[in-house]
mmCIF file of N, CA and C in Angstrom:
data_model
loop_
_atom_site.group_PDB
_atom_site.id
_atom_site.type_symbol
_atom_site.label_atom_id
_atom_site.label_comp_id
_atom_site.label_asym_id
_atom_site.label_seq_id
_atom_site.Cartn_x
_atom_site.Cartn_y
_atom_site.Cartn_z
ATOM 1 N N UNK A 1 113.621 109.760 107.528
ATOM 2 C CA UNK A 1 114.993 110.299 106.255
ATOM 3 C C UNK A 1 115.453 109.381 106.307
ATOM 4 N N UNK A 2 116.004 108.488 107.410
ATOM 5 C CA UNK A 2 117.169 107.433 107.651
ATOM 6 C C UNK A 2 116.554 106.608 106.125
ATOM 7 N N UNK A 3 115.170 106.231 106.503
ATOM 8 C CA UNK A 3 114.525 104.907 105.541
ATOM 9 C C UNK A 3 114.427 105.116 104.253
ATOM 10 N N UNK A 4 114.742 106.635 104.045
ATOM 11 C CA UNK A 4 114.059 107.385 102.334
ATOM 12 C C UNK A 4 115.784 106.801 101.854
ATOM 13 N N UNK A 5 116.713 107.206 102.226
ATOM 14 C CA UNK A 5 117.892 107.009 101.655
ATOM 15 C C UNK A 5 117.939 105.636 100.908
ATOM 16 N N UNK A 6 118.078 105.063 102.239
ATOM 17 C CA UNK A 6 118.120 103.417 102.062
ATOM 18 C C UNK A 6 117.249 103.062 101.159
ATOM 19 N N UNK A 7 115.772 103.211 100.921
ATOM 20 C CA UNK A 7 115.012 102.869 99.540
ATOM 21 C C UNK A 7 115.317 103.600 98.509
ATOM 22 N N UNK A 8 115.871 104.919 98.742
ATOM 23 C CA UNK A 8 116.408 105.298 97.044
ATOM 24 C C UNK A 8 117.332 104.854 96.675
ATOM 25 N N UNK A 9 118.147 104.544 97.530
ATOM 26 C CA UNK A 9 119.656 103.817 97.116
ATOM 27 C C UNK A 9 119.225 102.485 96.639
ATOM 28 N N UNK A 10 118.452 101.438 96.671
ATOM 29 C CA UNK A 10 117.764 100.573 96.915
ATOM 30 C C UNK A 10 117.128 100.357 95.505
ATOM 31 N N UNK A 11 116.475 101.239 94.979
ATOM 32 C CA UNK A 11 115.582 101.167 94.096
ATOM 33 C C UNK A 11 116.403 101.845 92.939
ATOM 34 N N UNK A 12 117.392 102.444 93.118
ATOM 35 C CA UNK A 12 118.307 102.902 92.148
ATOM 36 C C UNK A 12 119.194 102.139 91.709
ATOM 37 N N UNK A 13 119.857 101.354 92.595
ATOM 38 C CA UNK A 13 120.653 100.237 92.124
ATOM 39 C C UNK A 13 119.681 98.871 91.506
ATOM 40 N N UNK A 14 118.814 98.816 92.151
ATOM 41 C CA UNK A 14 117.956 97.634 91.210
ATOM 42 C C UNK A 14 117.466 98.341 89.867
ATOM 43 N N UNK A 15 116.816 98.974 89.999
ATOM 44 C CA UNK A 15 116.916 99.841 88.404
ATOM 45 C C UNK A 15 117.876 99.496 87.249
ATOM 46 N N UNK A 16 118.821 99.907 87.996
ATOM 47 C CA UNK A 16 120.204 99.579 87.089
ATOM 48 C C UNK A 16 120.746 98.487 86.899
ATOM 49 N N UNK A 17 120.245 97.628 88.018
ATOM 50 C CA UNK A 17 120.308 96.404 87.560
ATOM 51 C C UNK A 17 119.329 95.496 86.711
ATOM 52 N N UNK A 18 118.018 95.830 86.784
ATOM 53 C CA UNK A 18 117.109 95.320 85.987
ATOM 54 C C UNK A 18 117.373 95.674 84.524
ATOM 55 N N UNK A 19 117.566 96.877 84.300
ATOM 56 C CA UNK A 19 117.597 97.275 82.800
ATOM 57 C C UNK A 19 119.159 97.329 82.374
ATOM 58 N N UNK A 20 119.799 96.617 82.990
ATOM 59 C CA UNK A 20 121.158 96.449 82.849
ATOM 60 C C UNK A 20 122.091 97.579 82.215
ATOM 61 N N UNK A 21 122.051 98.670 82.885
ATOM 62 C CA UNK A 21 122.169 99.849 82.084
ATOM 63 C C UNK A 21 123.292 100.310 82.876
ATOM 64 N N UNK A 22 124.655 100.323 82.071
ATOM 65 C CA UNK A 22 126.157 100.551 82.645
ATOM 66 C C UNK A 22 126.221 101.870 82.944
ATOM 67 N N UNK A 23 125.940 102.495 82.584
ATOM 68 C CA UNK A 23 125.743 104.307 82.652
ATOM 69 C C UNK A 23 125.188 104.628 84.522
ATOM 70 N N UNK A 24 124.332 104.077 84.395
ATOM 71 C CA UNK A 24 122.904 104.209 85.334
ATOM 72 C C UNK A 24 123.720 103.652 86.702
ATOM 73 N N UNK A 25 124.531 102.215 86.111
ATOM 74 C CA UNK A 25 125.199 101.422 87.419
ATOM 75 C C UNK A 25 126.348 102.352 87.820
ATOM 76 N N UNK A 26 126.914 102.721 86.987
ATOM 77 C CA UNK A 26 128.307 103.822 87.107
ATOM 78 C C UNK A 26 127.857 104.677 88.005
ATOM 79 N N UNK A 27 127.144 105.641 87.427
ATOM 80 C CA UNK A 27 126.737 106.579 88.116
ATOM 81 C C UNK A 27 126.133 106.476 89.829
ATOM 82 N N UNK A 28 126.014 105.419 90.233
ATOM 83 C CA UNK A 28 125.652 105.162 91.546
ATOM 84 C C UNK A 28 127.101 104.925 92.412
ATOM 85 N N UNK A 29 127.947 104.669 91.950
ATOM 86 C CA UNK A 29 129.146 104.416 92.459
ATOM 87 C C UNK A 29 130.461 105.559 92.801
ATOM 88 N N UNK A 30 130.796 105.945 93.714
ATOM 89 C CA UNK A 30 131.820 107.047 93.782
ATOM 90 C C UNK A 30 132.763 106.740 92.817
ATOM 91 N N UNK A 31 133.088 107.661 92.100
ATOM 92 C CA UNK A 31 134.561 107.908 91.325
ATOM 93 C C UNK A 31 135.896 108.172 92.101
ATOM 94 N N UNK A 32 136.285 106.758 92.823
ATOM 95 C CA UNK A 32 137.244 106.686 93.549
ATOM 96 C C UNK A 32 138.163 105.569 93.654
ATOM 97 N N UNK A 33 139.602 105.815 93.635
ATOM 98 C CA UNK A 33 140.427 104.141 93.229
ATOM 99 C C UNK A 33 139.994 103.086 94.441
ATOM 100 N N UNK A 34 139.598 103.676 95.285
ATOM 101 C CA UNK A 34 139.416 102.624 96.835
ATOM 102 C C UNK A 34 138.270 102.061 96.525
ATOM 103 N N UNK A 35 137.328 101.885 95.347
ATOM 104 C CA UNK A 35 135.606 101.422 95.633
ATOM 105 C C UNK A 35 136.230 99.909 95.352
ATOM 106 N N UNK A 36 135.525 99.279 95.942
ATOM 107 C CA UNK A 36 135.470 97.642 95.501
ATOM 108 C C UNK A 36 134.314 96.923 95.566
ATOM 109 N N UNK A 37 134.327 96.149 94.411
ATOM 110 C CA UNK A 37 133.231 95.366 93.916
ATOM 111 C C UNK A 37 133.149 93.891 93.839
ATOM 112 N N UNK A 38 132.738 92.982 94.465
ATOM 113 C CA UNK A 38 132.478 91.720 94.132
ATOM 114 C C UNK A 38 131.416 90.877 94.273
ATOM 115 N N UNK A 39 131.139 89.907 92.696
ATOM 116 C CA UNK A 39 130.320 89.130 92.368
ATOM 117 C C UNK A 39 130.165 88.119 92.441
ATOM 118 N N UNK A 40 129.185 87.274 93.167
ATOM 119 C CA UNK A 40 128.901 85.756 93.116
ATOM 120 C C UNK A 40 129.554 85.050 92.634
ATOM 121 N N UNK A 41 130.656 84.187 92.721
ATOM 122 C CA UNK A 41 131.366 83.071 92.017
ATOM 123 C C UNK A 41 132.808 84.093 91.669
ATOM 124 N N UNK A 42 132.784 85.679 91.762
ATOM 125 C CA UNK A 42 134.151 86.065 91.400
ATOM 126 C C UNK A 42 135.804 85.592 92.271
ATOM 127 N N UNK A 43 136.299 85.406 91.089
ATOM 128 C CA UNK A 43 137.557 84.907 91.815
ATOM 129 C C UNK A 43 138.542 85.866 92.191
ATOM 130 N N UNK A 44 138.349 87.279 92.486
ATOM 131 C CA UNK A 44 138.682 88.518 92.979
ATOM 132 C C UNK A 44 137.756 89.686 93.063
ATOM 133 N N UNK A 45 138.355 90.436 94.009
ATOM 134 C CA UNK A 45 137.814 91.572 94.475
ATOM 135 C C UNK A 45 138.227 92.702 93.258
ATOM 136 N N UNK A 46 136.992 93.507 92.338
ATOM 137 C CA UNK A 46 137.316 94.654 91.409
ATOM 138 C C UNK A 46 137.536 95.956 92.256
ATOM 139 N N UNK A 47 138.719 96.268 91.734
ATOM 140 C CA UNK A 47 138.742 97.783 92.650
ATOM 141 C C UNK A 47 139.255 98.532 91.529
ATOM 142 N N UNK A 48 138.511 100.143 92.207
ATOM 143 C CA UNK A 48 138.882 101.534 91.317
ATOM 144 C C UNK A 48 137.420 101.121 90.174
ATOM 145 N N UNK A 49 137.481 102.326 89.915
ATOM 146 C CA UNK A 49 136.026 102.814 88.766
ATOM 147 C C UNK A 49 136.390 101.914 87.449
ATOM 148 N N UNK A 50 137.597 101.856 87.369
ATOM 149 C CA UNK A 50 137.663 100.940 85.473
ATOM 150 C C UNK A 50 137.343 99.550 85.563
ATOM 151 N N UNK A 51 138.105 98.636 87.105
ATOM 152 C CA UNK A 51 137.395 97.530 87.286
ATOM 153 C C UNK A 51 136.355 97.556 87.515
ATOM 154 N N UNK A 52 135.871 98.129 88.510
ATOM 155 C CA UNK A 52 134.045 97.687 88.605
ATOM 156 C C UNK A 52 133.441 98.198 87.288
ATOM 157 N N UNK A 53 133.417 99.041 86.766
ATOM 158 C CA UNK A 53 132.939 98.993 85.293
ATOM 159 C C UNK A 53 133.373 97.976 84.801
ATOM 160 N N UNK A 54 133.837 97.260 84.124
ATOM 161 C CA UNK A 54 134.547 96.101 83.358
ATOM 162 C C UNK A 54 133.462 94.829 84.194
ATOM 163 N N UNK A 55 133.986 94.752 85.179
ATOM 164 C CA UNK A 55 132.844 94.176 86.097
ATOM 165 C C UNK A 55 131.651 93.766 85.920
ATOM 166 N N UNK A 56 130.653 95.313 86.014
ATOM 167 C CA UNK A 56 129.066 95.143 85.403
ATOM 168 C C UNK A 56 129.327 94.773 84.014
ATOM 169 N N UNK A 57 129.924 94.932 83.309
ATOM 170 C CA UNK A 57 129.855 95.303 81.680
ATOM 171 C C UNK A 57 129.771 93.328 81.541
ATOM 172 N N UNK A 58 130.469 92.591 82.235
ATOM 173 C CA UNK A 58 130.625 91.403 81.936
ATOM 174 C C UNK A 58 129.196 90.692 82.877
ATOM 175 N N UNK A 59 128.810 91.346 83.710
ATOM 176 C CA UNK A 59 127.098 90.781 84.452
ATOM 177 C C UNK A 59 126.359 90.980 83.331
ATOM 178 N N UNK A 60 126.284 92.506 82.993
ATOM 179 C CA UNK A 60 124.998 93.231 81.894
ATOM 180 C C UNK A 60 125.342 92.208 80.502
ATOM 181 N N UNK A 61 126.410 91.647 80.423
ATOM 182 C CA UNK A 61 126.638 90.641 78.619
ATOM 183 C C UNK A 61 125.790 89.527 79.003
ATOM 184 N N UNK A 62 125.418 88.681 80.654
ATOM 185 C CA UNK A 62 124.945 87.716 80.354
ATOM 186 C C UNK A 62 123.336 87.989 80.604
ATOM 187 N N UNK A 63 122.918 86.756 80.218
ATOM 188 C CA UNK A 63 121.379 86.439 79.852
ATOM 189 C C UNK A 63 120.778 86.813 81.758
ATOM 190 N N UNK A 64 119.819 88.215 82.125
ATOM 191 C CA UNK A 64 119.648 88.528 83.550
ATOM 192 C C UNK A 64 117.918 88.300 83.714
ATOM 193 N N UNK A 65 117.691 87.193 82.529
ATOM 194 C CA UNK A 65 116.144 86.892 82.904
ATOM 195 C C UNK A 65 115.898 86.230 84.052
ATOM 196 N N UNK A 66 116.146 86.790 85.073
ATOM 197 C CA UNK A 66 115.672 86.248 86.278
ATOM 198 C C UNK A 66 115.013 87.615 87.513
ATOM 199 N N UNK A 67 113.783 86.626 88.294
ATOM 200 C CA UNK A 67 113.137 87.125 89.274
ATOM 201 C C UNK A 67 114.047 87.492 90.279
ATOM 202 N N UNK A 68 113.965 89.092 90.828
ATOM 203 C CA UNK A 68 115.041 89.534 91.749
ATOM 204 C C UNK A 68 114.003 89.937 92.850
ATOM 205 N N UNK A 69 113.991 89.147 94.272
ATOM 206 C CA UNK A 69 112.926 90.167 95.384
ATOM 207 C C UNK A 69 114.052 90.382 96.486
ATOM 208 N N UNK A 70 114.446 91.098 96.314
ATOM 209 C CA UNK A 70 115.289 92.020 97.677
ATOM 210 C C UNK A 70 114.660 92.466 98.766
ATOM 211 N N UNK A 71 115.172 91.764 100.253
ATOM 212 C CA UNK A 71 114.681 92.065 101.318
ATOM 213 C C UNK A 71 116.203 92.240 102.175
ATOM 214 N N UNK A 72 115.905 93.535 102.961
ATOM 215 C CA UNK A 72 116.644 94.258 103.691
ATOM 216 C C UNK A 72 116.955 93.845 105.138
ATOM 217 N N UNK A 73 117.873 92.652 105.429
ATOM 218 C CA UNK A 73 118.236 92.246 106.549
ATOM 219 C C UNK A 73 118.939 92.606 107.701
ATOM 220 N N UNK A 74 119.264 93.719 107.191
ATOM 221 C CA UNK A 74 120.586 94.824 108.444
ATOM 222 C C UNK A 74 120.584 96.221 107.718
ATOM 223 N N UNK A 75 120.869 96.718 108.261
ATOM 224 C CA UNK A 75 120.719 98.187 108.109
ATOM 225 C C UNK A 75 121.747 99.275 108.677
ATOM 226 N N UNK A 76 122.747 100.263 108.617
ATOM 227 C CA UNK A 76 122.750 101.080 109.707
ATOM 228 C C UNK A 76 123.063 102.346 108.278
ATOM 229 N N UNK A 77 123.311 103.617 109.453
ATOM 230 C CA UNK A 77 123.418 104.842 108.657
ATOM 231 C C UNK A 77 123.854 106.285 109.689
ATOM 232 N N UNK A 78 124.879 106.355 109.542
ATOM 233 C CA UNK A 78 125.416 107.182 110.077
ATOM 234 C C UNK A 78 125.234 109.037 109.286
ATOM 235 N N UNK A 79 125.657 110.467 109.441
ATOM 236 C CA UNK A 79 125.591 111.186 108.806
ATOM 237 C C UNK A 79 126.254 110.602 107.063
ATOM 238 N N UNK A 80 127.201 110.358 107.041
ATOM 239 C CA UNK A 80 128.360 110.064 105.975
ATOM 240 C C UNK A 80 128.199 108.911 105.432
ATOM 241 N N UNK A 81 127.443 107.770 105.970
ATOM 242 C CA UNK A 81 127.528 106.633 105.376
ATOM 243 C C UNK A 81 126.022 105.853 105.524
ATOM 244 N N UNK A 82 126.135 104.835 104.738
ATOM 245 C CA UNK A 82 124.981 103.879 105.068
ATOM 246 C C UNK A 82 125.383 102.342 104.968
ATOM 247 N N UNK A 83 125.158 101.509 105.252
ATOM 248 C CA UNK A 83 125.271 100.004 104.598
ATOM 249 C C UNK A 83 124.171 99.110 104.562
ATOM 250 N N UNK A 84 123.788 98.640 104.154
ATOM 251 C CA UNK A 84 123.085 97.582 103.902
ATOM 252 C C UNK A 84 122.954 96.338 104.062
ATOM 253 N N UNK A 85 122.683 95.275 104.544
ATOM 254 C CA UNK A 85 122.942 93.744 104.197
ATOM 255 C C UNK A 85 121.542 93.435 103.460
ATOM 256 N N UNK A 86 121.708 92.499 102.086
ATOM 257 C CA UNK A 86 120.540 92.456 101.265
ATOM 258 C C UNK A 86 120.026 90.946 101.172
ATOM 259 N N UNK A 87 118.906 90.002 101.615
ATOM 260 C CA UNK A 87 118.626 88.691 100.777
ATOM 261 C C UNK A 87 118.030 89.023 99.491
ATOM 262 N N UNK A 88 118.436 88.379 98.094
ATOM 263 C CA UNK A 88 118.146 88.595 97.370
ATOM 264 C C UNK A 88 117.438 87.030 97.219
ATOM 265 N N UNK A 89 115.910 86.791 97.119
ATOM 266 C CA UNK A 89 115.199 85.608 96.271
ATOM 267 C C UNK A 89 115.402 85.464 94.842
ATOM 268 N N UNK A 90 115.971 84.394 94.438
ATOM 269 C CA UNK A 90 116.171 84.262 93.095
ATOM 270 C C UNK A 90 115.284 83.327 91.985
ATOM 271 N N UNK A 91 114.328 83.840 91.083
ATOM 272 C CA UNK A 91 113.669 83.075 90.321
ATOM 273 C C UNK A 91 113.671 82.748 89.452
ATOM 274 N N UNK A 92 113.961 81.678 88.541
ATOM 275 C CA UNK A 92 114.938 81.520 87.405
ATOM 276 C C UNK A 92 113.379 81.391 86.140
ATOM 277 N N UNK A 93 113.708 81.073 84.926
ATOM 278 C CA UNK A 93 112.279 81.146 84.199
ATOM 279 C C UNK A 93 111.961 79.529 84.645
ATOM 280 N N UNK A 94 110.683 79.561 84.502
ATOM 281 C CA UNK A 94 110.093 77.706 84.909
ATOM 282 C C UNK A 94 110.261 77.912 86.159
ATOM 283 N N UNK A 95 110.828 78.633 87.479
ATOM 284 C CA UNK A 95 110.479 78.071 88.517
ATOM 285 C C UNK A 95 108.923 78.935 88.880
ATOM 286 N N UNK A 96 108.205 78.079 90.064
ATOM 287 C CA UNK A 96 107.481 78.519 90.340
ATOM 288 C C UNK A 96 107.183 78.867 92.060
ATOM 289 N N UNK A 97 108.565 79.199 92.265
ATOM 290 C CA UNK A 97 109.049 80.171 93.534
ATOM 291 C C UNK A 97 110.665 79.875 93.668
ATOM 292 N N UNK A 98 111.032 81.152 94.224
ATOM 293 C CA UNK A 98 112.610 81.368 94.618
ATOM 294 C C UNK A 98 112.971 80.148 94.443
ATOM 295 N N UNK A 99 114.555 79.892 94.152
ATOM 296 C CA UNK A 99 115.089 78.774 94.118
ATOM 297 C C UNK A 99 116.536 78.919 94.420
ATOM 298 N N UNK A 100 116.786 80.223 94.528
ATOM 299 C CA UNK A 100 117.806 80.586 94.772
ATOM 300 C C UNK A 100 118.387 82.031 96.078
ATOM 301 N N UNK A 101 119.442 82.016 96.116
ATOM 302 C CA UNK A 101 119.412 83.643 97.367
ATOM 303 C C UNK A 101 120.788 83.996 96.909
ATOM 304 N N UNK A 102 121.062 85.102 96.882
ATOM 305 C CA UNK A 102 122.135 85.963 97.135
ATOM 306 C C UNK A 102 122.635 86.890 97.924
ATOM 307 N N UNK A 103 123.282 86.850 99.102
ATOM 308 C CA UNK A 103 123.759 87.586 100.363
ATOM 309 C C UNK A 103 124.739 88.734 99.350
ATOM 310 N N UNK A 104 124.282 89.929 100.075
ATOM 311 C CA UNK A 104 124.776 91.289 99.516
ATOM 312 C C UNK A 104 125.152 92.436 100.529
ATOM 313 N N UNK A 105 126.121 92.449 100.875
ATOM 314 C CA UNK A 105 126.321 94.088 101.940
ATOM 315 C C UNK A 105 127.005 95.304 100.793
ATOM 316 N N UNK A 106 126.315 96.015 101.309
ATOM 317 C CA UNK A 106 127.031 96.990 100.482
ATOM 318 C C UNK A 106 126.880 98.269 101.493
ATOM 319 N N UNK A 107 128.205 99.351 101.318
ATOM 320 C CA UNK A 107 128.471 100.517 101.354
ATOM 321 C C UNK A 107 128.330 101.703 100.837
ATOM 322 N N UNK A 108 127.347 102.661 101.390
ATOM 323 C CA UNK A 108 126.911 103.739 100.029
ATOM 324 C C UNK A 108 127.960 105.091 101.050
ATOM 325 N N UNK A 109 128.164 105.780 100.847
ATOM 326 C CA UNK A 109 129.081 107.158 101.242
ATOM 327 C C UNK A 109 128.298 108.118 100.780
ATOM 328 N N UNK A 110 128.109 108.993 101.594
ATOM 329 C CA UNK A 110 127.715 110.016 101.267
ATOM 330 C C UNK A 110 128.626 111.712 100.126
ATOM 331 N N UNK A 111 128.400 111.708 98.819
ATOM 332 C CA UNK A 111 129.528 112.498 98.335
ATOM 333 C C UNK A 111 128.900 113.505 97.292
ATOM 334 N N UNK A 112 129.405 115.040 97.828
ATOM 335 C CA UNK A 112 128.742 116.034 97.221
ATOM 336 C C UNK A 112 127.168 115.737 97.208
ATOM 337 N N UNK A 113 126.628 115.711 98.578
ATOM 338 C CA UNK A 113 125.282 116.095 98.509
ATOM 339 C C UNK A 113 124.426 114.482 98.578
ATOM 340 N N UNK A 114 125.116 113.548 97.572
ATOM 341 C CA UNK A 114 124.084 112.574 97.476
ATOM 342 C C UNK A 114 124.933 111.169 97.735
ATOM 343 N N UNK A 115 124.214 110.016 97.542
ATOM 344 C CA UNK A 115 124.857 108.689 98.363
ATOM 345 C C UNK A 115 125.336 107.981 97.165
ATOM 346 N N UNK A 116 126.668 107.385 96.952
ATOM 347 C CA UNK A 116 127.664 106.608 96.125
ATOM 348 C C UNK A 116 127.645 105.231 96.625
ATOM 349 N N UNK A 117 127.840 104.272 96.149
ATOM 350 C CA UNK A 117 128.496 103.139 96.545
ATOM 351 C C UNK A 117 129.620 103.305 96.649
ATOM 352 N N UNK A 118 130.610 102.562 97.565
ATOM 353 C CA UNK A 118 131.483 102.451 97.988
ATOM 354 C C UNK A 118 132.074 100.868 97.417
ATOM 355 N N UNK A 119 131.415 100.006 98.194
ATOM 356 C CA UNK A 119 131.671 98.855 98.626
ATOM 357 C C UNK A 119 130.736 97.816 97.858
ATOM 358 N N UNK A 120 130.267 96.993 97.489
ATOM 359 C CA UNK A 120 129.565 95.805 96.853
ATOM 360 C C UNK A 120 130.218 94.559 96.937
ATOM 361 N N UNK A 121 129.340 93.563 97.664
ATOM 362 C CA UNK A 121 129.802 92.419 98.293
ATOM 363 C C UNK A 121 128.755 91.364 97.932
ATOM 364 N N UNK A 122 128.567 90.192 96.862
ATOM 365 C CA UNK A 122 127.600 89.534 96.429
ATOM 366 C C UNK A 122 127.996 88.177 96.786
ATOM 367 N N UNK A 123 127.268 87.406 97.110
ATOM 368 C CA UNK A 123 127.635 85.928 97.315
ATOM 369 C C UNK A 123 126.452 84.805 97.019
ATOM 370 N N UNK A 124 126.864 84.175 96.814
ATOM 371 C CA UNK A 124 125.610 82.720 96.567
ATOM 372 C C UNK A 124 125.068 82.550 98.224
ATOM 373 N N UNK A 125 123.716 82.184 98.442
ATOM 374 C CA UNK A 125 123.401 81.780 99.616
ATOM 375 C C UNK A 125 122.855 80.202 99.072
ATOM 376 N N UNK A 126 121.856 79.817 100.017
ATOM 377 C CA UNK A 126 121.390 79.067 99.884
ATOM 378 C C UNK A 126 120.675 78.673 98.467
ATOM 379 N N UNK A 127 120.425 77.099 97.856
ATOM 380 C CA UNK A 127 119.681 77.317 96.936
ATOM 381 C C UNK A 127 117.703 77.132 97.240
ATOM 382 N N UNK A 128 117.966 76.354 98.152
ATOM 383 C CA UNK A 128 116.309 76.164 98.523
ATOM 384 C C UNK A 128 116.407 75.371 100.064
ATOM 385 N N UNK A 129 115.441 75.528 100.839
ATOM 386 C CA UNK A 129 114.850 75.139 102.123
ATOM 387 C C UNK A 129 115.153 73.968 101.671
ATOM 388 N N UNK A 130 115.916 73.114 102.603
ATOM 389 C CA UNK A 130 116.513 71.515 102.407
ATOM 390 C C UNK A 130 115.237 71.372 103.741
ATOM 391 N N UNK A 131 114.402 69.945 103.273
ATOM 392 C CA UNK A 131 113.690 69.571 104.396
ATOM 393 C C UNK A 131 114.198 68.766 105.436
ATOM 394 N N UNK A 132 113.283 68.896 106.576
ATOM 395 C CA UNK A 132 114.138 68.417 107.926
ATOM 396 C C UNK A 132 114.941 66.946 107.490
ATOM 397 N N UNK A 133 114.356 66.221 106.427
ATOM 398 C CA UNK A 133 114.590 65.063 106.608
ATOM 399 C C UNK A 133 115.801 64.949 105.388
ATOM 400 N N UNK A 134 115.763 65.877 104.494
ATOM 401 C CA UNK A 134 117.097 65.786 104.213
ATOM 402 C C UNK A 134 118.729 66.318 104.722
ATOM 403 N N UNK A 135 118.315 66.698 106.016
ATOM 404 C CA UNK A 135 119.459 67.696 106.620
ATOM 405 C C UNK A 135 120.148 66.057 107.478
ATOM 406 N N UNK A 136 119.876 65.116 107.751
ATOM 407 C CA UNK A 136 120.011 63.918 108.271
ATOM 408 C C UNK A 136 120.508 62.732 107.021
ATOM 409 N N UNK A 137 121.392 62.173 107.399
ATOM 410 C CA UNK A 137 122.041 61.149 106.345
ATOM 411 C C UNK A 137 121.554 60.237 106.738
ATOM 412 N N UNK A 138 120.972 59.180 106.221
ATOM 413 C CA UNK A 138 120.377 57.671 106.183
ATOM 414 C C UNK A 138 121.002 56.893 107.155
ATOM 415 N N UNK A 139 120.397 56.712 108.024
ATOM 416 C CA UNK A 139 121.017 55.441 109.076
ATOM 417 C C UNK A 139 122.189 56.188 109.784
ATOM 418 N N UNK A 140 122.706 57.614 109.575
ATOM 419 C CA UNK A 140 123.620 58.493 110.308
ATOM 420 C C UNK A 140 123.257 58.989 111.550
ATOM 421 N N UNK A 141 122.502 58.414 111.981
ATOM 422 C CA UNK A 141 122.049 59.461 113.721
ATOM 423 C C UNK A 141 121.793 60.771 113.428
ATOM 424 N N UNK A 142 123.216 61.772 114.242
ATOM 425 C CA UNK A 142 121.817 63.189 114.042
ATOM 426 C C UNK A 142 122.800 64.019 113.420
ATOM 427 N N UNK A 143 124.374 62.934 112.596
ATOM 428 C CA UNK A 143 125.111 63.792 111.429
ATOM 429 C C UNK A 143 124.207 64.884 110.247
ATOM 430 N N UNK A 144 124.726 65.957 110.460
ATOM 431 C CA UNK A 144 124.520 66.893 109.279
ATOM 432 C C UNK A 144 125.403 66.996 107.952
ATOM 433 N N UNK A 145 124.693 66.874 106.786
ATOM 434 C CA UNK A 145 125.623 67.081 105.691
ATOM 435 C C UNK A 145 125.935 68.658 105.433
ATOM 436 N N UNK A 146 127.020 68.959 105.118
ATOM 437 C CA UNK A 146 127.540 70.169 104.588
ATOM 438 C C UNK A 146 128.201 70.105 103.691
#
């Protein structure tokens, strides 16, 4: 059952995201003043249903012509909550392989027998795996670039 809930939540989230369907996306969220959503590069946290909806409308207004391959890298589940850490491999038009990563943590709460998002935090991860040679500064011994 645990895996079923996680998979169902992920499927519903990515369907709403890929279709840029604001109604479907907002149906996933708990209708509470304490929900929080943070998007990659966002200057602030969006709190409450109205702000969260506005933030998704902005995301969906942009061209979302990207490939997304999500992979769960961590999870927990209790009777009334579940959490996931997701790593998304991002492929943009013209790329032959993923060139970016988005890191996401989500917390879902059981509400009226169904699962609803309470927290969503997404941030940029690495762009591409650096080569071992690219990790060292030329002539700099063992100093790494950061």
